[in-house]
Amino acid sequence: MGLEFAAWHLWLIAALAALLLELLAGGELFFLALAAGLAVGGLVAGFTGFPLTVQIITAAVVDMALTPLVIRRVRRRRERVRYAVAGEGGEAGRICTVIVRNGRAVIHLRHDALPVRFEDGSIPPADSRVRVLRIEGITAIVAPAD
């Protein structure tokens, strides 16, 4: 009762190893694209039962075609989502509308409801448009947007 490996098992292991390298590399995207190429090209060639040389060539060709597509698609998605820790300055200049939630004036910023106040400490009225100046703790310091 020994372990039997088919060719597609090896391609799947290679794709998973490339995904692991992607995680260890910190998101450089090259290994993610390599994993996609190995998974698609190698697995298809492995399932068909072609000789190893044909499988390697097929995986390489598919990988060369998929790498720019995967990288372009992931980078485009990354550019749409701006990651920033509240208070590091990425939110300065944003225009928001003040709403009242549970009796407190707040603005929605990156899916969070932050308490809001003007620089002089006063609270902006509900439905007013404000420009974020900075974040102090969990409070957004704002100025009128007009």
Short mmCIF file of C-alpha atoms in Angstrom, two decimals:
data_model
loop_
_atom_site.label_atom_id
_atom_site.label_comp_id
_atom_site.label_asym_id
_atom_site.label_seq_id
_atom_site.Cartn_x
_atom_site.Cartn_y
_atom_site.Cartn_z
CA MET A 1 0.00 0.00 0.00
CA GLY A 2 2.33 2.74 -1.21
CA LEU A 3 1.66 6.31 -2.14
CA GLU A 4 1.03 6.85 -5.80
CA PHE A 5 1.62 10.26 -7.30
CA ALA A 6 0.16 11.41 -10.55
CA ALA A 7 1.80 14.24 -12.46
CA TRP A 8 -0.93 16.69 -11.48
CA HIS A 9 -0.12 16.09 -7.80
CA LEU A 10 3.36 17.47 -8.37
CA TRP A 11 2.01 20.52 -10.20
CA LEU A 12 -0.44 21.18 -7.38
CA ILE A 13 2.38 20.92 -4.83
CA ALA A 14 4.50 23.32 -6.91
CA ALA A 15 1.60 25.82 -7.10
CA LEU A 16 1.06 25.61 -3.33
CA ALA A 17 4.79 26.11 -2.76
CA ALA A 18 4.66 29.25 -4.92
CA LEU A 19 1.71 30.52 -2.86
CA LEU A 20 3.71 29.91 0.31
CA LEU A 21 6.63 31.85 -1.17
CA GLU A 22 4.21 34.69 -2.00
CA LEU A 23 3.14 34.85 1.63
CA LEU A 24 6.75 34.80 2.83
CA ALA A 25 7.83 37.42 0.27
CA GLY A 26 5.34 39.95 1.59
CA GLY A 27 3.05 40.29 -1.39
CA GLU A 28 5.43 40.97 -4.27
CA LEU A 29 2.90 39.35 -6.66
CA PHE A 30 5.46 37.47 -8.74
CA PHE A 31 5.00 34.20 -6.86
CA LEU A 32 1.22 34.64 -6.95
CA ALA A 33 1.37 34.87 -10.72
CA LEU A 34 3.75 31.91 -10.80
CA ALA A 35 1.33 29.89 -8.69
CA ALA A 36 -1.52 30.73 -11.06
CA GLY A 37 0.52 29.63 -14.06
CA LEU A 38 1.67 26.43 -12.39
CA ALA A 39 -1.83 25.61 -11.26
CA VAL A 40 -3.48 26.21 -14.62
CA GLY A 41 -0.77 25.14 -17.06
CA GLY A 42 0.79 22.35 -15.07
CA LEU A 43 -2.43 20.84 -13.81
CA VAL A 44 -4.01 20.82 -17.27
CA ALA A 45 -0.91 19.27 -18.81
CA GLY A 46 -0.61 16.82 -15.92
CA PHE A 47 -4.21 15.65 -16.24
CA THR A 48 -3.78 15.01 -19.95
CA GLY A 49 -0.87 12.65 -19.33
CA PHE A 50 1.65 14.37 -21.61
CA PRO A 51 5.34 13.61 -21.07
CA LEU A 52 7.15 15.72 -18.46
CA THR A 53 8.90 17.86 -21.10
CA VAL A 54 5.57 18.86 -22.67
CA GLN A 55 4.13 19.55 -19.21
CA ILE A 56 7.02 21.87 -18.32
CA ILE A 57 6.77 23.73 -21.64
CA THR A 58 2.98 24.06 -21.28
CA ALA A 59 3.30 25.36 -17.72
CA ALA A 60 5.97 27.86 -18.80
CA VAL A 61 3.93 29.19 -21.73
CA VAL A 62 0.75 29.52 -19.65
CA ASP A 63 2.74 31.14 -16.85
CA MET A 64 4.28 33.68 -19.24
CA ALA A 65 0.81 34.56 -20.49
CA LEU A 66 -0.83 34.73 -17.06
CA THR A 67 1.88 36.61 -15.13
CA PRO A 68 1.24 40.08 -16.62
CA LEU A 69 -2.53 39.56 -16.43
CA VAL A 70 -2.51 38.50 -12.79
CA ILE A 71 -0.13 41.27 -11.73
CA ARG A 72 -2.09 43.93 -13.63
CA ARG A 73 -5.41 42.80 -12.16
CA VAL A 74 -4.16 42.61 -8.58
CA ARG A 75 -2.36 45.97 -8.78
CA ARG A 76 -5.46 47.64 -10.21
CA ARG A 77 -7.51 46.31 -7.31
CA ARG A 78 -4.83 47.38 -4.80
CA GLU A 79 -4.78 50.93 -6.16
CA ARG A 80 -8.54 51.27 -5.64
CA VAL A 81 -8.25 50.42 -1.96
CA ARG A 82 -6.13 52.87 0.00
CA TYR A 83 -4.86 51.37 3.20
CA ALA A 84 -3.98 53.70 6.02
CA VAL A 85 -4.05 53.66 9.76
CA ALA A 86 -6.32 56.34 11.18
CA GLY A 87 -4.22 59.32 12.09
CA GLU A 88 -1.31 58.75 9.72
CA GLY A 89 -2.56 61.42 7.31
CA GLY A 90 -4.18 59.41 4.53
CA GLU A 91 -7.60 60.80 5.41
CA ALA A 92 -6.66 64.51 5.48
CA GLY A 93 -8.55 66.53 2.89
CA ARG A 94 -11.47 64.14 2.51
CA ILE A 95 -14.91 65.69 2.29
CA CYS A 96 -17.55 64.04 4.50
CA THR A 97 -21.11 64.69 5.62
CA VAL A 98 -21.84 64.90 9.34
CA ILE A 99 -24.55 62.58 10.58
CA VAL A 100 -26.00 62.06 14.04
CA ARG A 101 -25.75 58.55 15.42
CA ASN A 102 -26.85 57.74 18.97
CA GLY A 103 -26.95 61.43 19.77
CA ARG A 104 -23.36 62.07 18.61
CA ALA A 105 -22.11 63.87 15.52
CA VAL A 106 -20.00 61.47 13.45
CA ILE A 107 -18.58 61.08 9.97
CA HIS A 108 -18.05 57.86 8.06
CA LEU A 109 -14.43 57.42 7.10
CA ARG A 110 -13.20 54.11 5.66
CA HIS A 111 -16.20 52.19 6.98
CA ASP A 112 -15.72 53.61 10.49
CA ALA A 113 -17.92 56.13 12.26
CA LEU A 114 -15.64 58.69 13.91
CA PRO A 115 -16.77 61.37 16.36
CA VAL A 116 -16.26 64.79 14.83
CA ARG A 117 -15.50 68.31 16.07
CA PHE A 118 -14.13 71.60 14.77
CA GLU A 119 -10.67 72.80 15.84
CA ASP A 120 -12.22 75.17 18.40
CA GLY A 121 -13.99 72.22 20.06
CA SER A 122 -17.50 72.96 18.79
CA ILE A 123 -19.60 70.26 17.15
CA PRO A 124 -20.61 70.69 13.50
CA PRO A 125 -24.34 70.55 12.75
CA ALA A 126 -25.91 67.45 11.23
CA ASP A 127 -25.92 67.20 7.42
CA SER A 128 -23.10 69.74 7.08
CA ARG A 129 -20.24 69.00 4.71
CA VAL A 130 -16.82 69.11 6.33
CA ARG A 131 -13.19 68.60 5.29
CA VAL A 132 -11.05 66.34 7.47
CA LEU A 133 -7.95 68.12 8.78
CA ARG A 134 -6.50 65.36 10.96
CA ILE A 135 -7.36 62.56 13.36
CA GLU A 136 -6.72 62.94 17.09
CA GLY A 137 -7.25 59.63 18.83
CA ILE A 138 -10.60 58.49 17.48
CA THR A 139 -11.92 62.00 16.82
CA ALA A 140 -11.84 63.63 13.41
CA ILE A 141 -10.86 67.29 13.53
CA VAL A 142 -12.63 69.05 10.67
CA ALA A 143 -13.24 72.41 9.02
CA PRO A 144 -16.24 73.51 6.96
CA ALA A 145 -15.94 72.25 3.39
CA ASP A 146 -17.24 75.51 1.89
#
